[in-house]
mmCIF file of C-alpha atoms and ligand atoms in Angstrom:
data_model
loop_
_atom_site.group_PDB
_atom_site.id
_atom_site.type_symbol
_atom_site.label_atom_id
_atom_site.label_comp_id
_atom_site.label_asym_id
_atom_site.label_seq_id
_atom_site.Cartn_x
_atom_site.Cartn_y
_atom_site.Cartn_z
ATOM 1 C CA MET A 1 -2.607 -15.805 -28.724
ATOM 2 C CA ALA A 2 -5.280 -14.403 -26.323
ATOM 3 C CA THR A 3 -7.559 -12.181 -27.472
ATOM 4 C CA PHE A 4 -9.508 -9.222 -25.958
ATOM 5 C CA LYS A 5 -12.220 -12.245 -25.500
ATOM 6 C CA ASP A 6 -9.936 -14.813 -23.298
ATOM 7 C CA PHE A 7 -9.849 -11.920 -20.734
ATOM 8 C CA ARG A 8 -13.765 -11.967 -20.770
ATOM 9 C CA ASN A 9 -15.898 -14.646 -18.029
ATOM 10 C CA ASN A 10 -18.921 -15.355 -16.958
ATOM 11 C CA VAL A 11 -19.659 -13.229 -14.377
ATOM 12 C CA LYS A 12 -22.039 -10.321 -15.298
ATOM 13 C CA PRO A 13 -20.543 -6.848 -13.906
ATOM 14 C CA ASN A 14 -23.621 -4.672 -11.571
ATOM 15 C CA TRP A 15 -22.700 -1.492 -12.044
ATOM 16 C CA CYS A 16 -25.395 1.270 -13.512
ATOM 17 C CA PRO A 17 -25.830 0.991 -16.897
ATOM 18 C CA GLY A 18 -23.663 3.745 -18.044
ATOM 19 C CA CYS A 19 -20.544 3.569 -14.735
ATOM 20 C CA GLY A 20 -17.583 4.810 -16.324
ATOM 21 C CA ASP A 21 -16.139 1.706 -14.286
ATOM 22 C CA PHE A 22 -17.453 -1.046 -17.970
ATOM 23 C CA SER A 23 -14.718 0.942 -20.181
ATOM 24 C CA VAL A 24 -12.313 0.421 -17.401
ATOM 25 C CA GLN A 25 -12.868 -3.258 -18.166
ATOM 26 C CA ALA A 26 -12.527 -3.634 -21.263
ATOM 27 C CA ALA A 27 -9.572 -1.337 -21.557
ATOM 28 C CA ILE A 28 -7.601 -3.607 -19.278
ATOM 29 C CA GLN A 29 -8.800 -6.331 -21.552
ATOM 30 C CA ARG A 30 -7.552 -4.952 -24.314
ATOM 31 C CA ALA A 31 -4.596 -3.667 -23.242
ATOM 32 C CA ALA A 32 -3.640 -6.763 -21.860
ATOM 33 C CA ALA A 33 -4.179 -8.413 -24.947
ATOM 34 C CA ASN A 34 -2.595 -5.798 -27.322
ATOM 35 C CA ILE A 35 0.764 -6.729 -25.416
ATOM 36 C CA GLY A 36 0.489 -10.129 -25.462
ATOM 37 C CA LEU A 37 -0.474 -11.212 -22.651
ATOM 38 C CA GLU A 38 -2.326 -14.984 -22.125
ATOM 39 C CA PRO A 39 -5.188 -14.704 -18.822
ATOM 40 C CA GLU A 40 -2.355 -16.928 -16.521
ATOM 41 C CA GLN A 41 -0.574 -14.153 -17.087
ATOM 42 C CA LEU A 42 -2.169 -11.583 -15.531
ATOM 43 C CA ALA A 43 -2.621 -10.755 -12.180
ATOM 44 C CA VAL A 44 -5.755 -8.072 -10.900
ATOM 45 C CA ILE A 45 -6.263 -6.812 -7.307
ATOM 46 C CA SER A 46 -8.973 -4.837 -6.348
ATOM 47 C CA GLY A 47 -9.632 -2.586 -2.727
ATOM 48 C CA ILE A 48 -13.601 -1.811 -2.017
ATOM 49 C CA GLY A 49 -15.679 -0.288 -3.835
ATOM 50 C CA CYS A 50 -18.066 -0.161 -6.855
ATOM 51 C CA SER A 51 -14.742 0.132 -8.556
ATOM 52 C CA GLY A 52 -13.149 -2.596 -6.911
ATOM 53 C CA ARG A 53 -15.409 -5.200 -7.931
ATOM 54 C CA ILE A 54 -13.134 -5.435 -11.615
ATOM 55 C CA SER A 55 -11.185 -7.869 -10.256
ATOM 56 C CA GLY A 56 -14.152 -10.559 -10.749
ATOM 57 C CA TYR A 57 -15.101 -9.315 -14.024
ATOM 58 C CA ILE A 58 -11.669 -9.963 -16.049
ATOM 59 C CA ASN A 59 -10.307 -13.689 -15.860
ATOM 60 C CA ALA A 60 -6.926 -13.582 -14.542
ATOM 61 C CA TYR A 61 -5.479 -13.904 -11.174
ATOM 62 C CA GLY A 62 -7.415 -12.197 -8.523
ATOM 63 C CA PHE A 63 -8.319 -10.714 -5.688
ATOM 64 C CA HIS A 64 -10.612 -8.306 -4.033
ATOM 65 C CA GLY A 65 -8.764 -7.603 -1.148
ATOM 66 C CA ILE A 66 -10.338 -5.327 1.338
ATOM 67 C CA HIS A 67 -11.002 -1.050 0.932
ATOM 68 C CA GLY A 68 -7.665 0.300 0.844
ATOM 69 C CA ARG A 69 -5.432 -1.824 0.625
ATOM 70 C CA ALA A 70 -5.541 -3.487 -2.945
ATOM 71 C CA LEU A 71 -1.514 -2.262 -3.267
ATOM 72 C CA PRO A 72 -0.445 -3.949 -0.062
ATOM 73 C CA ILE A 73 -1.948 -6.770 -2.024
ATOM 74 C CA ALA A 74 -0.624 -6.538 -5.053
ATOM 75 C CA GLN A 75 2.996 -5.482 -4.536
ATOM 76 C CA GLY A 76 3.168 -8.737 -1.944
ATOM 77 C CA VAL A 77 1.864 -10.747 -5.180
ATOM 78 C CA LYS A 78 4.455 -8.876 -7.187
ATOM 79 C CA LEU A 79 7.468 -10.155 -4.688
ATOM 80 C CA ALA A 80 6.549 -13.882 -4.847
ATOM 81 C CA ASN A 81 6.280 -14.059 -8.215
ATOM 82 C CA ARG A 82 7.671 -11.124 -10.158
ATOM 83 C CA GLU A 83 6.565 -13.480 -13.608
ATOM 84 C CA LEU A 84 2.997 -12.018 -13.199
ATOM 85 C CA THR A 85 1.835 -8.725 -14.744
ATOM 86 C CA VAL A 86 0.084 -6.899 -11.744
ATOM 87 C CA ILE A 87 -2.550 -4.685 -12.096
ATOM 88 C CA ALA A 88 -3.562 -2.800 -8.495
ATOM 89 C CA SER A 89 -7.022 -0.858 -9.057
ATOM 90 C CA GLY A 90 -10.050 0.680 -7.202
ATOM 91 C CA GLY A 91 -11.962 3.627 -7.049
ATOM 92 C CA ASP A 92 -10.768 6.883 -5.419
ATOM 93 C CA GLY A 93 -11.897 6.820 -2.533
ATOM 94 C CA ASP A 94 -9.768 3.565 -2.081
ATOM 95 C CA GLY A 95 -6.634 4.747 -3.195
ATOM 96 C CA PHE A 96 -6.694 8.675 -2.198
ATOM 97 C CA ALA A 97 -8.480 8.513 1.519
ATOM 98 C CA ILE A 98 -8.030 5.349 3.443
ATOM 99 C CA GLY A 99 -5.442 4.052 1.410
ATOM 100 C CA MET A 100 -3.022 6.920 0.640
ATOM 101 C CA GLY A 101 -0.415 6.051 2.871
ATOM 102 C CA HIS A 102 0.129 2.491 0.550
ATOM 103 C CA THR A 103 -0.618 4.525 -2.264
ATOM 104 C CA VAL A 104 2.335 7.250 -1.471
ATOM 105 C CA HIS A 105 4.368 5.008 -0.249
ATOM 106 C CA ALA A 106 4.089 2.387 -3.294
ATOM 107 C CA ILE A 107 4.599 5.227 -5.746
ATOM 108 C CA ARG A 108 8.000 5.483 -4.394
ATOM 109 C CA ARG A 109 9.027 2.331 -3.685
ATOM 110 C CA ASN A 110 8.398 1.087 -7.380
ATOM 111 C CA LEU A 111 7.943 -1.976 -8.229
ATOM 112 C CA ASP A 112 6.817 -3.072 -11.129
ATOM 113 C CA ILE A 113 2.970 -3.015 -10.524
ATOM 114 C CA THR A 114 0.146 -0.464 -12.798
ATOM 115 C CA TYR A 115 -1.923 1.232 -10.346
ATOM 116 C CA ILE A 116 -5.539 2.355 -12.366
ATOM 117 C CA VAL A 117 -7.704 4.352 -9.472
ATOM 118 C CA MET A 118 -11.278 5.103 -11.136
ATOM 119 C CA ASP A 119 -11.635 8.622 -10.345
ATOM 120 C CA ASN A 120 -15.609 8.888 -10.127
ATOM 121 C CA GLN A 121 -14.659 11.727 -7.153
ATOM 122 C CA ILE A 122 -17.393 10.341 -5.038
ATOM 123 C CA TYR A 123 -17.347 7.049 -3.176
ATOM 124 C CA GLY A 124 -20.171 5.096 -4.923
ATOM 125 C CA LEU A 125 -20.396 1.834 -2.872
ATOM 126 C CA THR A 126 -21.617 3.538 -0.158
ATOM 127 C CA LYS A 127 -24.125 5.702 -1.681
ATOM 128 C CA GLY A 128 -22.565 8.825 -2.919
ATOM 129 C CA GLN A 129 -20.464 10.558 0.086
ATOM 130 C CA THR A 130 -17.405 13.059 -0.906
ATOM 131 C CA SER A 131 -14.325 11.897 -1.516
ATOM 132 C CA PRO A 132 -10.717 13.512 -1.290
ATOM 133 C CA ARG A 133 -11.207 14.199 -4.850
ATOM 134 C CA SER A 134 -14.886 15.821 -4.654
ATOM 135 C CA ALA A 135 -14.414 19.219 -5.371
ATOM 136 C CA GLU A 136 -15.284 21.853 -2.587
ATOM 137 C CA GLY A 137 -18.056 23.470 -2.237
ATOM 138 C CA PHE A 138 -19.932 19.929 -3.322
ATOM 139 C CA LYS A 139 -22.883 18.828 -1.725
ATOM 140 C CA THR A 140 -23.325 14.850 -0.742
ATOM 141 C CA LYS A 141 -25.455 13.165 2.219
ATOM 142 C CA SER A 142 -21.664 13.879 3.941
ATOM 143 C CA THR A 143 -22.165 17.543 2.975
ATOM 144 C CA PRO A 144 -25.155 18.827 2.988
ATOM 145 C CA GLU A 145 -23.949 22.523 3.315
ATOM 146 C CA GLY A 146 -21.490 21.476 0.383
ATOM 147 C CA SER A 147 -17.592 20.588 1.020
ATOM 148 C CA ILE A 148 -15.856 22.355 2.924
ATOM 149 C CA GLU A 149 -12.335 20.530 2.731
ATOM 150 C CA THR A 150 -9.615 21.084 -0.321
ATOM 151 C CA THR A 151 -9.807 18.881 -3.266
ATOM 152 C CA LEU A 152 -7.031 16.448 -2.883
ATOM 153 C CA SER A 153 -4.279 16.195 -6.131
ATOM 154 C CA PRO A 154 -3.323 12.904 -6.511
ATOM 155 C CA LEU A 155 -1.395 13.974 -9.527
ATOM 156 C CA GLU A 156 0.795 16.360 -7.928
ATOM 157 C CA ILE A 157 1.769 14.296 -5.098
ATOM 158 C CA ALA A 158 2.159 11.271 -6.880
ATOM 159 C CA LEU A 159 4.904 13.568 -9.160
ATOM 160 C CA SER A 160 6.298 14.499 -5.674
ATOM 161 C CA ALA A 161 6.635 11.457 -3.925
ATOM 162 C CA GLY A 162 9.155 10.371 -7.466
ATOM 163 C CA ALA A 163 6.728 8.971 -9.312
ATOM 164 C CA THR A 164 8.353 6.925 -12.873
ATOM 165 C CA PHE A 165 5.103 6.647 -14.397
ATOM 166 C CA VAL A 166 2.303 9.521 -14.161
ATOM 167 C CA ALA A 167 -1.365 9.171 -16.365
ATOM 168 C CA GLN A 168 -4.781 10.141 -16.688
ATOM 169 C CA SER A 169 -7.685 9.522 -18.730
ATOM 170 C CA PHE A 170 -10.842 9.232 -18.717
ATOM 171 C CA SER A 171 -13.722 5.755 -19.437
ATOM 172 C CA SER A 172 -15.450 8.135 -22.860
ATOM 173 C CA ASP A 173 -12.006 7.705 -24.835
ATOM 174 C CA LEU A 174 -11.477 4.099 -24.790
ATOM 175 C CA LYS A 175 -8.470 4.044 -27.477
ATOM 176 C CA GLN A 176 -6.419 6.664 -25.246
ATOM 177 C CA LEU A 177 -7.928 4.978 -22.076
ATOM 178 C CA THR A 178 -6.521 1.335 -23.576
ATOM 179 C CA ALA A 179 -3.012 3.194 -25.080
ATOM 180 C CA LEU A 180 -2.019 4.630 -21.672
ATOM 181 C CA ILE A 181 -2.391 1.126 -20.143
ATOM 182 C CA GLU A 182 -0.867 -0.867 -22.758
ATOM 183 C CA ALA A 183 2.401 1.144 -21.779
ATOM 184 C CA GLY A 184 2.111 1.593 -17.547
ATOM 185 C CA LEU A 185 1.828 -2.965 -18.272
ATOM 186 C CA LYS A 186 5.111 -2.656 -20.787
ATOM 187 C CA HIS A 187 6.513 0.466 -17.712
ATOM 188 C CA LYS A 188 9.344 -1.481 -15.326
ATOM 189 C CA GLY A 189 8.312 0.097 -12.698
ATOM 190 C CA PHE A 190 5.266 1.308 -10.444
ATOM 191 C CA SER A 191 2.676 3.200 -13.072
ATOM 192 C CA LEU A 192 -0.342 5.616 -11.708
ATOM 193 C CA ILE A 193 -3.364 5.810 -14.258
ATOM 194 C CA ASN A 194 -5.800 7.922 -12.952
ATOM 195 C CA VAL A 195 -9.173 7.635 -14.840
ATOM 196 C CA PHE A 196 -12.450 9.820 -14.742
ATOM 197 C CA SER A 197 -15.451 6.967 -14.400
ATOM 198 C CA PRO A 198 -18.121 9.041 -13.841
ATOM 199 C CA CYS A 199 -20.142 7.462 -11.396
ATOM 200 C CA VAL A 200 -23.717 8.055 -13.434
ATOM 201 C CA THR A 201 -26.157 6.716 -10.333
ATOM 202 C CA PHE A 202 -24.332 9.761 -7.605
ATOM 203 C CA ASN A 203 -22.087 11.931 -8.792
ATOM 204 C CA LYS A 204 -24.374 14.756 -10.644
ATOM 205 C CA VAL A 205 -21.768 16.974 -11.203
ATOM 206 C CA ASN A 206 -18.878 15.844 -12.878
ATOM 207 C CA THR A 207 -20.625 13.995 -15.659
ATOM 208 C CA TYR A 208 -19.332 12.378 -19.023
ATOM 209 C CA ASP A 209 -20.342 16.123 -20.769
ATOM 210 C CA TRP A 210 -18.724 18.075 -17.452
ATOM 211 C CA PHE A 211 -15.596 16.220 -18.593
ATOM 212 C CA LYS A 212 -15.543 16.531 -22.499
ATOM 213 C CA GLU A 213 -16.196 20.366 -21.875
ATOM 214 C CA ASN A 214 -13.303 20.382 -19.123
ATOM 215 C CA ILE A 215 -10.557 18.367 -20.215
ATOM 216 C CA VAL A 216 -7.018 19.419 -22.057
ATOM 217 C CA ASN A 217 -5.933 16.343 -23.861
ATOM 218 C CA LEU A 218 -2.368 16.195 -23.996
ATOM 219 C CA ASP A 219 -2.447 14.314 -27.421
ATOM 220 C CA HIS A 220 -3.257 17.526 -28.919
ATOM 221 C CA ILE A 221 -0.900 19.531 -27.178
ATOM 222 C CA GLU A 222 2.725 19.770 -30.087
ATOM 223 C CA GLY A 223 6.121 19.718 -28.282
ATOM 224 C CA TYR A 224 4.443 18.094 -24.623
ATOM 225 C CA ASP A 225 7.481 16.531 -23.223
ATOM 226 C CA PRO A 226 6.637 13.818 -20.876
ATOM 227 C CA THR A 227 10.178 13.396 -19.840
ATOM 228 C CA ASN A 228 10.088 16.805 -18.176
ATOM 229 C CA ARG A 229 9.070 16.401 -14.597
ATOM 230 C CA ILE A 230 8.891 20.527 -14.040
ATOM 231 C CA ALA A 231 6.351 20.685 -17.298
ATOM 232 C CA ALA A 232 4.451 17.997 -16.011
ATOM 233 C CA MET A 233 3.928 19.460 -12.392
ATOM 234 C CA THR A 234 3.263 22.633 -14.293
ATOM 235 C CA LYS A 235 0.789 21.298 -16.509
ATOM 236 C CA ILE A 236 -0.978 19.933 -14.078
ATOM 237 C CA MET A 237 -0.975 23.340 -12.235
ATOM 238 C CA GLU A 238 -2.119 25.110 -15.332
ATOM 239 C CA THR A 239 -4.798 22.781 -15.557
ATOM 240 C CA ASN A 240 -5.887 22.685 -12.327
ATOM 241 C CA GLY A 241 -5.744 18.145 -12.772
ATOM 242 C CA LEU A 242 -8.267 18.279 -15.885
ATOM 243 C CA LEU A 243 -5.786 16.626 -18.488
ATOM 244 C CA THR A 244 -5.688 13.730 -20.313
ATOM 245 C CA GLY A 245 -2.658 11.479 -21.413
ATOM 246 C CA LEU A 246 0.946 10.403 -20.713
ATOM 247 C CA ILE A 247 2.031 13.862 -18.077
ATOM 248 C CA TYR A 248 5.013 12.033 -16.811
ATOM 249 C CA GLN A 249 7.626 9.129 -17.793
ATOM 250 C CA ASP A 250 11.217 8.137 -16.008
ATOM 251 C CA THR A 251 12.468 5.255 -17.491
ATOM 252 C CA SER A 252 16.076 6.284 -16.516
ATOM 253 C CA ARG A 253 14.987 4.449 -12.580
ATOM 254 C CA LYS A 254 15.462 0.574 -11.811
ATOM 255 C CA SER A 255 12.334 -1.402 -10.374
ATOM 256 C CA TYR A 256 12.747 -1.953 -6.441
ATOM 257 C CA GLU A 257 12.573 -6.022 -7.962
ATOM 258 C CA ASP A 258 15.871 -5.262 -10.104
ATOM 259 C CA LEU A 259 17.689 -2.948 -7.281
ATOM 260 C CA ALA A 260 16.785 -5.314 -4.561
ATOM 261 C CA VAL A 261 19.526 -7.151 -3.189
ATOM 262 C CA GLY A 262 18.995 -10.878 -3.331
ATOM 263 C CA PHE A 263 16.261 -10.790 -5.443
ATOM 264 C CA LYS A 264 16.791 -13.575 -7.975
ATOM 265 C CA GLU A 265 15.081 -13.409 -11.574
ATOM 266 C CA GLU A 266 13.659 -16.839 -11.089
ATOM 267 C CA ALA A 267 9.989 -16.272 -9.316
ATOM 268 C CA LEU A 268 9.993 -16.706 -5.928
ATOM 269 C CA ALA A 269 7.176 -18.878 -5.764
ATOM 270 C CA LYS A 270 9.058 -21.132 -7.816
ATOM 271 C CA GLN A 271 12.211 -21.755 -5.785
ATOM 272 C CA ASP A 272 12.809 -24.109 -3.673
ATOM 273 C CA LEU A 273 13.130 -21.653 0.175
ATOM 274 C CA THR A 274 13.472 -24.817 2.366
ATOM 275 C CA LEU A 275 15.995 -24.398 5.039
ATOM 276 C CA SER A 276 18.792 -27.545 5.302
ATOM 277 C CA ARG A 277 19.645 -28.351 8.584
ATOM 278 C CA ASP A 278 23.613 -27.010 8.362
ATOM 279 C CA ASP A 279 21.690 -23.161 7.352
ATOM 280 C CA PHE A 280 19.219 -23.735 10.658
ATOM 281 C CA ASP A 281 21.686 -23.847 13.045
ATOM 282 C CA LYS A 282 24.120 -21.226 12.085
ATOM 283 C CA LEU A 283 20.623 -19.030 11.763
ATOM 284 C CA VAL A 284 20.142 -19.851 15.476
ATOM 285 C CA ALA A 285 23.914 -19.491 16.286
ATOM 286 C CA GLU A 286 24.210 -15.943 15.329
ATOM 287 C CA PHE A 287 21.745 -14.975 17.952
ATOM 288 C CA ARG A 288 23.228 -17.010 20.856
HETATM 289 C C1 TPP B 1 -12.660 -0.431 6.719
HETATM 290 C C2 TPP B 1 -13.312 0.372 5.960
HETATM 291 N N1 TPP B 1 -13.987 1.177 6.115
HETATM 292 C C3 TPP B 1 -14.731 1.750 5.392
HETATM 293 C C4 TPP B 1 -15.451 1.357 4.622
HETATM 294 C C5 TPP B 1 -17.059 1.380 3.545
HETATM 295 N N2 TPP B 1 -16.860 1.706 2.823
HETATM 296 C C6 TPP B 1 -16.853 0.462 1.180
HETATM 297 S S1 TPP B 1 -16.591 1.486 -0.224
HETATM 298 C C7 TPP B 1 -15.969 2.862 0.321
HETATM 299 C C8 TPP B 1 -15.698 4.104 -0.784
HETATM 300 C C9 TPP B 1 -15.974 3.996 -1.980
HETATM 301 O O1 TPP B 1 -15.512 4.571 -2.355
HETATM 302 P P1 TPP B 1 -14.832 4.534 -3.716
HETATM 303 O O2 TPP B 1 -13.592 3.492 -2.729
HETATM 304 O O3 TPP B 1 -14.268 5.707 -4.387
HETATM 305 O O4 TPP B 1 -14.839 3.313 -4.654
HETATM 306 P P2 TPP B 1 -16.869 4.134 -5.435
HETATM 307 O O5 TPP B 1 -17.696 2.876 -5.134
HETATM 308 O O6 TPP B 1 -16.599 4.771 -5.700
HETATM 309 O O7 TPP B 1 -15.959 2.582 -6.775
HETATM 310 C C10 TPP B 1 -16.646 2.856 1.647
HETATM 311 C C11 TPP B 1 -15.899 3.991 2.720
HETATM 312 C C12 TPP B 1 -15.255 -0.333 4.192
HETATM 313 N N3 TPP B 1 -15.555 -1.357 3.643
HETATM 314 N N4 TPP B 1 -14.047 -0.665 4.942
HETATM 315 S S1 SF4 B 2 -22.956 3.464 -7.981
HETATM 316 FE FE1 SF4 B 2 -22.005 4.597 -9.589
HETATM 317 S S2 SF4 B 2 -20.230 4.231 -9.107
HETATM 318 FE FE2 SF4 B 2 -21.370 2.727 -8.820
HETATM 319 S S3 SF4 B 2 -21.590 1.051 -9.937
HETATM 320 FE FE3 SF4 B 2 -23.301 3.312 -10.292
HETATM 321 S S4 SF4 B 2 -22.555 4.324 -11.048
HETATM 322 FE FE4 SF4 B 2 -21.206 3.089 -10.889
#
């Protein structure tokens, strides 16, 4: 049986020392091993950004896509081979700016994939511009007088889009992060896991200490019920989105693959898709 070390490869991450993304990499490797996966059963698909490099740093199938397009590729992979466990990943710019259209529709489509966003509230790779997750007043090279736009709440958007699994964690809490990724991988449907993953080089406001001071951990709130969608929305609003833990899960809804008419149990990638001459002629006849 594979251990987390089997999900390591020999590529050395070129993230800055202290970048939160190291913990996300470690948590994915641990979670995959903990649920009994072998490297050849996992595919990690990423977008572009410092965070997007993660697919190259995990020993599994990987695809480093284009900016904001991790989800369309990940959904294609899952549809082609439902036997694979599929993780999509990237930054808050990747998923909540250029890729937001895909994010909302992937959520409501509910394919069985896990989407892990490394949310550092800034564009890291391009050297520090505001992202939709930056706070109002946040000063960067692109907003020297401070951001005048309101901050996007991906958790509220996810809930309103019909998400069946919404969680949030923090790079400093490897135990919780690993447990939530495990739960997301086991969830039969789309799982959104947003991770506060500090950019130590360009974001000098939302630091590890800042998150530690401001986060409310649901694991410490007695009686919180993650199956109650209204309570989940209320808690997100009460904490201004600064909460960690399993926020919402609905296990009653079937995944896209299980509902799609004619979508077989056997992986599409393994089916014989050759069209017989007879079937071809019948198909053409329909258009005459
Ligand atoms: C179509 C396109 N537009 C813009 C870019 C430039 N670009 C590369 S990464 C990035 C944003 C990076 O921020 P984020 O997604 O939050 O990831 P991080 O680097 O912070 O991990 C941008 C705008 C690009 N590569 N492709
Ligand atoms: S620039 Fe920021 S996000 Fe990118 S590797 Fe460095 S610390 Fe991480």
